[in-house]
Coordinates of C-alpha atoms in Angstrom, one line a residue:
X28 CA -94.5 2.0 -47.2
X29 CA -93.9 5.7 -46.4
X30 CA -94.9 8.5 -48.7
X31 CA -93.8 11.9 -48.0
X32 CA -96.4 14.8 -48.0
X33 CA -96.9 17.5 -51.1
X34 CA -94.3 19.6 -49.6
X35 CA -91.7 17.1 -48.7
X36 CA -91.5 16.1 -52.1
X37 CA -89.2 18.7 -53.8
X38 CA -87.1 17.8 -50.0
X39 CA -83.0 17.9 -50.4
X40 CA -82.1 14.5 -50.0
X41 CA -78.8 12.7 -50.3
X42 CA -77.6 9.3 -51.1
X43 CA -75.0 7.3 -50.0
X44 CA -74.3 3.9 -51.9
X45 CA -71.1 2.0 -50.6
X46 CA -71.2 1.2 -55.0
X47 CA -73.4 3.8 -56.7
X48 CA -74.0 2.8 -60.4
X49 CA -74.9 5.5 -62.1
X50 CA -75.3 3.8 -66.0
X51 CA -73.5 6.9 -66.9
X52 CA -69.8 5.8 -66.6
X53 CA -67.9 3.7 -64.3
X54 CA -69.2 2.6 -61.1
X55 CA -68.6 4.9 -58.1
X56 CA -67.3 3.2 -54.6
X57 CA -68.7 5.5 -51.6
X58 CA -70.7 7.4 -53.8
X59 CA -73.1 10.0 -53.3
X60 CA -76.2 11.2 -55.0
X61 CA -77.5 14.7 -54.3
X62 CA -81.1 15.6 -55.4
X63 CA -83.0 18.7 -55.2
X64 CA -85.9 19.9 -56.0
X65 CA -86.9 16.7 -58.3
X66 CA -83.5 16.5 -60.3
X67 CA -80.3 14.8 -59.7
X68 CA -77.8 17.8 -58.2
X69 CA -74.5 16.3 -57.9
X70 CA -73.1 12.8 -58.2
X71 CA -69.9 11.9 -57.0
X72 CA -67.6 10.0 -54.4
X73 CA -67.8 11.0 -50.7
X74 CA -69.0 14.3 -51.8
X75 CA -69.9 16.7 -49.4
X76 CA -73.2 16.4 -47.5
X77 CA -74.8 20.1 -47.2
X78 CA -76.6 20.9 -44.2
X79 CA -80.6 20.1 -44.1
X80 CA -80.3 17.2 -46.4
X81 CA -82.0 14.5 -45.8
X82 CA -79.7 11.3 -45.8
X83 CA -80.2 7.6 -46.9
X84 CA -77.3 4.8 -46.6
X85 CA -77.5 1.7 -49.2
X86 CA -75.0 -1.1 -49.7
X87 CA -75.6 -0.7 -53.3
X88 CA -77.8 2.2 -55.7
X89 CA -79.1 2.2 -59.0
X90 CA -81.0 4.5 -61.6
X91 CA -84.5 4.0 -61.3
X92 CA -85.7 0.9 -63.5
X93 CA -86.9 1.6 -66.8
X94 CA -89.6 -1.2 -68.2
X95 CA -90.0 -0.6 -71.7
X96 CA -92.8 -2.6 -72.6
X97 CA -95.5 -3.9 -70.2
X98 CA -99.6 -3.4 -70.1
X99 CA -99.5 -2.6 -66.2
X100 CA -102.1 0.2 -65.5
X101 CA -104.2 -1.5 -68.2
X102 CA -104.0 -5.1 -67.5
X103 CA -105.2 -5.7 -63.6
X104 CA -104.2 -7.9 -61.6
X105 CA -107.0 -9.2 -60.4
X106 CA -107.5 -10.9 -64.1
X107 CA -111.6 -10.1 -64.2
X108 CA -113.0 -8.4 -67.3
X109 CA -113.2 -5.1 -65.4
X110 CA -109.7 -4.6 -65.2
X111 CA -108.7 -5.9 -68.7
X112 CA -108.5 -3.3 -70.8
X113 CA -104.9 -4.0 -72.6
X114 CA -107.1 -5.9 -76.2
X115 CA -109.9 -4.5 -78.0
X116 CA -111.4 -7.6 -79.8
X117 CA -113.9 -5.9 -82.2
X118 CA -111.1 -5.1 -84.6
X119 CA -107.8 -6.7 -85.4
X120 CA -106.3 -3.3 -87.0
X121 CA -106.8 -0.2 -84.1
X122 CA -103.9 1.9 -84.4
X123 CA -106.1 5.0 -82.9
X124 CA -106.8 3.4 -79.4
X125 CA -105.3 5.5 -76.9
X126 CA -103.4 3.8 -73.7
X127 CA -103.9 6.8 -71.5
X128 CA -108.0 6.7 -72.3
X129 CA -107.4 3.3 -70.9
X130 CA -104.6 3.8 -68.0
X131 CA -105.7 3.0 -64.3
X132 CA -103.4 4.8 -62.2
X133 CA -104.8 3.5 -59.2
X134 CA -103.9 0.1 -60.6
X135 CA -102.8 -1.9 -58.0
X136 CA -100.0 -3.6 -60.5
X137 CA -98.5 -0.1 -60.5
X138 CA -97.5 -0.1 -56.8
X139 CA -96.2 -3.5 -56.8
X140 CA -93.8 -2.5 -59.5
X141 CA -93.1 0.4 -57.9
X142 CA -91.9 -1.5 -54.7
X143 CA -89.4 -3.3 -56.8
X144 CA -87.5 -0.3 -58.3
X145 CA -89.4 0.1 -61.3
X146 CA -89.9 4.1 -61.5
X147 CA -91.0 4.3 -65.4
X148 CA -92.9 2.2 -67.7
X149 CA -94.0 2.1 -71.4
X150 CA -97.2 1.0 -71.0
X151 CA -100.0 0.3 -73.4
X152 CA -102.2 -1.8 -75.5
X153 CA -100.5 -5.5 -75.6
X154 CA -99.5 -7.7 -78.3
X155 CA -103.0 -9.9 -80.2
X156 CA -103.8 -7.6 -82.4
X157 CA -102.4 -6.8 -85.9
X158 CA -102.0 -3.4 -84.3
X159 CA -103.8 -2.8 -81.2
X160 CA -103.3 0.7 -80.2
X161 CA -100.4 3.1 -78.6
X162 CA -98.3 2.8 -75.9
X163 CA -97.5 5.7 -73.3
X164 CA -95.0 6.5 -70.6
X165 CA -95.6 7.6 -67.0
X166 CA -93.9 7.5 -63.8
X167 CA -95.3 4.8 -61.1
X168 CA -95.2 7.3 -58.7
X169 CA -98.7 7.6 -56.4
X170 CA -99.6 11.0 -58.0
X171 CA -100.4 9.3 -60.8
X172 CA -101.3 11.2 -64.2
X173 CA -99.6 13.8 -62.1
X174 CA -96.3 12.3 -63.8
X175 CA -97.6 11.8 -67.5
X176 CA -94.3 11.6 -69.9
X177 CA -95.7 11.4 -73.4
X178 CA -99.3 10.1 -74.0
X179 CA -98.2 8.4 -77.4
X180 CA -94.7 6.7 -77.4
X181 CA -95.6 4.1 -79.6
X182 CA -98.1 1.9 -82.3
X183 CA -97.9 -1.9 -81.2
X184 CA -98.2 -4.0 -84.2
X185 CA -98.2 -8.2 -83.5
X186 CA -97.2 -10.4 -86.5
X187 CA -97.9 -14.4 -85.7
X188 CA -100.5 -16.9 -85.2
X189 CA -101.8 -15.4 -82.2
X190 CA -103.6 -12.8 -83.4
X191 CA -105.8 -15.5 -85.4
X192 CA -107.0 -16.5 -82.1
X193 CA -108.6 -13.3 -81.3
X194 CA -110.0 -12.1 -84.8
X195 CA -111.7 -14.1 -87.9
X196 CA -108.8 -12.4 -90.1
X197 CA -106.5 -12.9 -90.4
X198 CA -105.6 -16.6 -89.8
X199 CA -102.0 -17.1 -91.3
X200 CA -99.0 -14.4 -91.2
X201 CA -98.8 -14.4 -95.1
X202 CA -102.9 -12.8 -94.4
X203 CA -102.0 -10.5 -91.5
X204 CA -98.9 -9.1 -93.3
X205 CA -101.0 -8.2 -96.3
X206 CA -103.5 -6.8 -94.7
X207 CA -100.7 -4.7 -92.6
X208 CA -99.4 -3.7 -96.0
X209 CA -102.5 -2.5 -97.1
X210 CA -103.5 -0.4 -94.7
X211 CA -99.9 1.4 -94.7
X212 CA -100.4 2.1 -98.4
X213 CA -103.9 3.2 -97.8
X214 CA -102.3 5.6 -95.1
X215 CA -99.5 6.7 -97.7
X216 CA -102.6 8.1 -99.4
X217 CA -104.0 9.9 -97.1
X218 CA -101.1 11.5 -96.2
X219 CA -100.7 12.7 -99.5
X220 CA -104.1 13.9 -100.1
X221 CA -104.1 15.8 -96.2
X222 CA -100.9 17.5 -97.4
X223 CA -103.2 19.1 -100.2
X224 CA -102.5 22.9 -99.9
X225 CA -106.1 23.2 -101.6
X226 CA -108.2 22.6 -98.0
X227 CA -111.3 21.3 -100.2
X228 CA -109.3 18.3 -101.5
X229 CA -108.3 17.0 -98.3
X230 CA -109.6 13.9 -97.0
X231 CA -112.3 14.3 -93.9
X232 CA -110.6 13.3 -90.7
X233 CA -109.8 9.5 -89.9
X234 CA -107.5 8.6 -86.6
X235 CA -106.8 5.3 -87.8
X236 CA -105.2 6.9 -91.1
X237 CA -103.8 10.4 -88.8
X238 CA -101.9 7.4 -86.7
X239 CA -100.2 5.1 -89.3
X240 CA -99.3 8.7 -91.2
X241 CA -97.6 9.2 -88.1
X242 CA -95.8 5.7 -87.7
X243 CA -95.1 6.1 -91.5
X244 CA -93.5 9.8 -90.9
X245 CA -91.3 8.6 -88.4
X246 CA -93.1 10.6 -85.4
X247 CA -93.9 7.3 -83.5
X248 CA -92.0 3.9 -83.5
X249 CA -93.6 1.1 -84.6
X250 CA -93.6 -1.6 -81.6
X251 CA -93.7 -4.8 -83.5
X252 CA -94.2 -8.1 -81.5
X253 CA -92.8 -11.0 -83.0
X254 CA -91.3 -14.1 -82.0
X255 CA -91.0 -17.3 -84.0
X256 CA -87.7 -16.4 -86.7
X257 CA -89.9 -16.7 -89.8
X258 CA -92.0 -13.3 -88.6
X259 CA -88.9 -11.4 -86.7
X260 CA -87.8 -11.2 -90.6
X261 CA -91.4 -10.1 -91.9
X262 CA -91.1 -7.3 -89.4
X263 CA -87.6 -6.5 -90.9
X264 CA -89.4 -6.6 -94.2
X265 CA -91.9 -4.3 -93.3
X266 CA -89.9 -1.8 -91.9
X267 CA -87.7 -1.7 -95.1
X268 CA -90.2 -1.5 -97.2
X269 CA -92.3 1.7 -95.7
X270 CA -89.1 3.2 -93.8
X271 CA -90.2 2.6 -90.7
X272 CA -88.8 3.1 -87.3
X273 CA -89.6 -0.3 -85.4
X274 CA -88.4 -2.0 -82.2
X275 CA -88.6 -5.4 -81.9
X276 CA -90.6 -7.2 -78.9
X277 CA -91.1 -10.5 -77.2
X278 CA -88.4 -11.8 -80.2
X279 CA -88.3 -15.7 -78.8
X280 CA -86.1 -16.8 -81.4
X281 CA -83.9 -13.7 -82.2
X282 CA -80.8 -15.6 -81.3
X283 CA -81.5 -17.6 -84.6
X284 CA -81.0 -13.8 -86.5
X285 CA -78.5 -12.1 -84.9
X286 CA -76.5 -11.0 -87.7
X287 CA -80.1 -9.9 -89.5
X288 CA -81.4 -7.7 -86.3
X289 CA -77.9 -6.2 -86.2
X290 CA -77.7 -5.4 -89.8
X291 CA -81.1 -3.1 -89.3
X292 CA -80.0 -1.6 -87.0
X293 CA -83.2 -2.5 -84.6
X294 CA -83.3 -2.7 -81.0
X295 CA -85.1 -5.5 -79.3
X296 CA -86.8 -5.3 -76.1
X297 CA -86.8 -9.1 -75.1
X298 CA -90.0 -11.1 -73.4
X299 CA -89.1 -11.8 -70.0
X300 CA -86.1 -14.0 -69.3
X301 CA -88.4 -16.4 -67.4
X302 CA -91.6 -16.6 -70.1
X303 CA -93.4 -19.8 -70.5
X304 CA -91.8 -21.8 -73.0
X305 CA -95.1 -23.1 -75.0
X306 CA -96.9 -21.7 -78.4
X307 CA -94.6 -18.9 -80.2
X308 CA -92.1 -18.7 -77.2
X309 CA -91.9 -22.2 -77.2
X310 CA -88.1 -22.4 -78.5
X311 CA -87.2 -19.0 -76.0
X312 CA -83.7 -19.4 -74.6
X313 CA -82.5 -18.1 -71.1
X314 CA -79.0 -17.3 -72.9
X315 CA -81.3 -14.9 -75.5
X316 CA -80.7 -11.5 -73.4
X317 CA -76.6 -12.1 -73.2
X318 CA -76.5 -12.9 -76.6
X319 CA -77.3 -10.5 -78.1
X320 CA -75.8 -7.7 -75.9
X321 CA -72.8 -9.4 -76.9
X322 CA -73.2 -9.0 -80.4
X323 CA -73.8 -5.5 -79.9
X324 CA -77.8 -5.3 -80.4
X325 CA -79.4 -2.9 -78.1
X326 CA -81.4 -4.5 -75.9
X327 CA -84.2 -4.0 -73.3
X328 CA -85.6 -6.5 -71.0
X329 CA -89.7 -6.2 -70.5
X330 CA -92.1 -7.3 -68.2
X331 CA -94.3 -8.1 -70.8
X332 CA -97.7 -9.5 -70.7
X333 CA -98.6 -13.2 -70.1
X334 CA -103.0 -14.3 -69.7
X335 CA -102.4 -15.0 -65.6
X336 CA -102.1 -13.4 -61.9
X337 CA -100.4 -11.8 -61.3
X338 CA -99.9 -9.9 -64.7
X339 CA -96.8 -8.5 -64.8
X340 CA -93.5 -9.6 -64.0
X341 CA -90.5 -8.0 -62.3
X342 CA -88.0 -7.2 -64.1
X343 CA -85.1 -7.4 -62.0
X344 CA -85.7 -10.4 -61.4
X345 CA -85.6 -11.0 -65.3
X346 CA -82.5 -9.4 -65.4
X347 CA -80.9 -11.5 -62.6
X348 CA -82.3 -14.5 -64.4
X349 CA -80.5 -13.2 -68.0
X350 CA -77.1 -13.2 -65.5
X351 CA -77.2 -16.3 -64.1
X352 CA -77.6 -17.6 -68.1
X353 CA -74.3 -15.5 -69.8
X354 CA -75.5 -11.9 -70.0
X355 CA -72.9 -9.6 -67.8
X356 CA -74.3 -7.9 -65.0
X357 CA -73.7 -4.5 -66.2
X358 CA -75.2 -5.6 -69.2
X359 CA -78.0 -6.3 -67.4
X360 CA -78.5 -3.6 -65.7
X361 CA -78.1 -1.7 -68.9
X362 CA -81.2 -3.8 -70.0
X363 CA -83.7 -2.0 -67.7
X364 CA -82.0 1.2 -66.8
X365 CA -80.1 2.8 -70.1
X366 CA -81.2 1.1 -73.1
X367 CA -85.2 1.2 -72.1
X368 CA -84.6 4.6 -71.8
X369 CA -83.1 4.9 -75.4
X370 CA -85.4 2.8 -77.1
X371 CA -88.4 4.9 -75.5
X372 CA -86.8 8.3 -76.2
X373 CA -86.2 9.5 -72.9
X374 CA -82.6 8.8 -72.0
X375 CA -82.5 12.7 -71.3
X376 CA -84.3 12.4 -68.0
X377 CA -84.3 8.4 -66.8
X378 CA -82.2 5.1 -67.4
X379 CA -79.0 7.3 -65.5
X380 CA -77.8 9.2 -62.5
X381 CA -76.1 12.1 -63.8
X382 CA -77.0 15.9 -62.7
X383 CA -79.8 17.6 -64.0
X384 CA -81.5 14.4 -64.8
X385 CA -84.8 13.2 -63.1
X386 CA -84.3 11.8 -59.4
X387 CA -85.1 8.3 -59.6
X388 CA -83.6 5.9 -57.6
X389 CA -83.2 2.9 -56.3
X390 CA -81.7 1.5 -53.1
X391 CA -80.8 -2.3 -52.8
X392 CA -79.1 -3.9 -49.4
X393 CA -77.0 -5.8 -51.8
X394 CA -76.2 -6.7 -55.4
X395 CA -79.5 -6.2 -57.0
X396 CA -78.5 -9.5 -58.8
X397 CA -78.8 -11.7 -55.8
X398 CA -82.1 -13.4 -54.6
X399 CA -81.1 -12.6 -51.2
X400 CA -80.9 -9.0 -51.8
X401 CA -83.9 -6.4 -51.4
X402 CA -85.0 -2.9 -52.8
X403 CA -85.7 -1.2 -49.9
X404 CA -86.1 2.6 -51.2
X405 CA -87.6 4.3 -54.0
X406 CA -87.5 7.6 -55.0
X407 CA -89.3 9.2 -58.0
X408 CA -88.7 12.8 -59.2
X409 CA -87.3 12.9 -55.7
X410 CA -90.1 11.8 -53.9
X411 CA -89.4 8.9 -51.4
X412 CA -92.1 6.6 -52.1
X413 CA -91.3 3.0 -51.0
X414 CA -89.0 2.0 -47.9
X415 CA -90.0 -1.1 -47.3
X416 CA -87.4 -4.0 -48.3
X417 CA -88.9 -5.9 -51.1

């Protein structure tokens, strides 16, 4: 691995890709990618290489990949106590637990990532708990904190059996949604009361109730892990009836609501393609990703979370894995460029190669699709930093 110096990182570089898809229209044959200065300059087909720039040749170039849900930086991969810190077992309701208070960015997880094209995650407390804190979204590059994108993105909520193996309560998902429900109406209150224009009738300060204000106000999503079909529609129910804004995760058995997902209008952002098939993912389906890109839901593929080493998976490799089992490539690619990058908010500056937007990219020696191929450079806000083929 190479990593350029401080002042080589705002460097003029160019791309060549003998196919350069950029996610933001068709794909370009003998395209080039111009970056300066940390942001995408010009994109185009056999543009003009100015003078000075550095140049890199790839058979084929991507957007850097977008993982929308994963725990990396938090979860460890050496799976020891000291480097779990993605579940807080004291409580199964923790909606103030920050990710970045949490957030190792010399994680080890994070590199390896990195190495395989992954330039931004949304990373944070995982699924176990009723809600088990926030989610946040940084770059992967080496600087670390250095490349902080939003230190709340998101509350993670988890409806299903497994949280009753964590906590005493609850123990069913009729118990865990009424305790959800109750602390959202508890927050409604608070909200009310802080809104007091009188200052000596508000409430004294509580994060717990200052988050789920905020999830019930719209200013963070709710991340909602479910899987089996019977709490996929609780979620669906709670987000109806408190207006929330929720994104579906890990979703095993979404193919069984289709029409019901689509109808709400929520995005999902699918467990891995390749997930063990046992407990709540035990009726998962390979064909789940192409599914339901085909009926028009958005969706995201994750690397999601899973109690082994190493823990966190690759998500191109997921992708390739939803292609090979009916989801179209572009859709794939959609799945962890584009759509991760809508779903998280930040479609603005990642998920695309279009000019002005952040330089992240990826290099592959052939389709990114094929088991044979390799990402073999990395560049984050413009920065190379990976060139060895992976």
């Amino acid at each position: 691995m190479a990593i350029l110096c401080g002042q080589q990182a705002l460097a003029q570089i160019a791309v060549k890709g003998e196919t350069v898809y950029t996610m933001a229209g068709t794909p370009i044959k003998n395209g080039v990618v111009l970056v300066k200065d940390g942001k995408i300059e010009a994109v185009g087909a056999n543009l003009q290489i100015p003078q000075n720039y550095k140049v890199y040749s790839a058979k084929v170039v991507t957007p850097g990949l977008v993982d929308a849900h994963t725990s990396v930086g938090l979860a460890g991969i050496y799976n020891v106590p000291a480097d779990q810190q993605q579940l807080e077992k004291t409580a199964p309701i923790q909606p103030e637990l920050r990710a970045i208070d949490a957030y190792n960015p010399n994680e080890e997880l994070i590199g390896w990532v990195r190495s395989h094209g992954v330039t931004t995650i949304n990373t944070g407390h995982g699924p176990g708990a009723l809600i088990s804190g926030q989610t946040m979204t940084i770059k992967t590059a080496p600087e670390g904190f250095a490349t902080l994108m939003d230190t709340t993105k998101m509350v993670t909520f988890t409806l299903g059996s497994t949280v009753g193996d964590n906590y005493n309560s609850p123990k069913t998902s009729a118990k865990g949604m009424a305790m959800l429900r109750s602390e959202l109406q508890a927050a409604q209150a608070y909200a009310k009361k802080a809104s007091n224009s009188d200052a000596s009738k508000r409430p004294d300060r509580n994060l717990k109730m200052e988050y789920l204000s905020d999830v019930l106000n719209g200013k963070y999503k709710a991340l909602i892990t479910a899987n089996k079909a019977n709490d996929i529609m609780a979620a669906l129910r709670l987000a109806k009836e408190f207006n929330l804004s929720i994104v579906l995760d890990g979703a095993a058995e979404a193919y069984l609501l289709v029409d019901e997902i689509k109808a709400a209008g929520v995005p999902v952002i699918l467990h891995p393609t390749m997930a063990r098939s046992y407990g709540e993912n035990k009726n998962l389906s390979f064909e789940t990703a192409g599914i339901l890109a085909k009926a028009g839901v958005p969706v995201a593929i994750q690397s999601g979370f899973e109690a082994y080493v190493p823990r966190a998976r690759v998500i191109l490799f997921e992708a390739g894995v939803a292609v090979a089992n009916g989801m179209a490539p572009e859709q794939a690619l959609a799945a962890i460029t584009t759509t991760p990058a809508k779903i998280i908010g930040l479609d603005k500056r990642v998920g695309a190669l279009a000019k002005g937007m952040d330089g992240d990219l990826v290099l592959f020696d052939g389709d990114p699709f094929e088991y044979t191929s390799h990402v073999c450079t990395v560049l984050i806000n413009g920065k190379v930093v990976s060139e060895e083929c992976k």
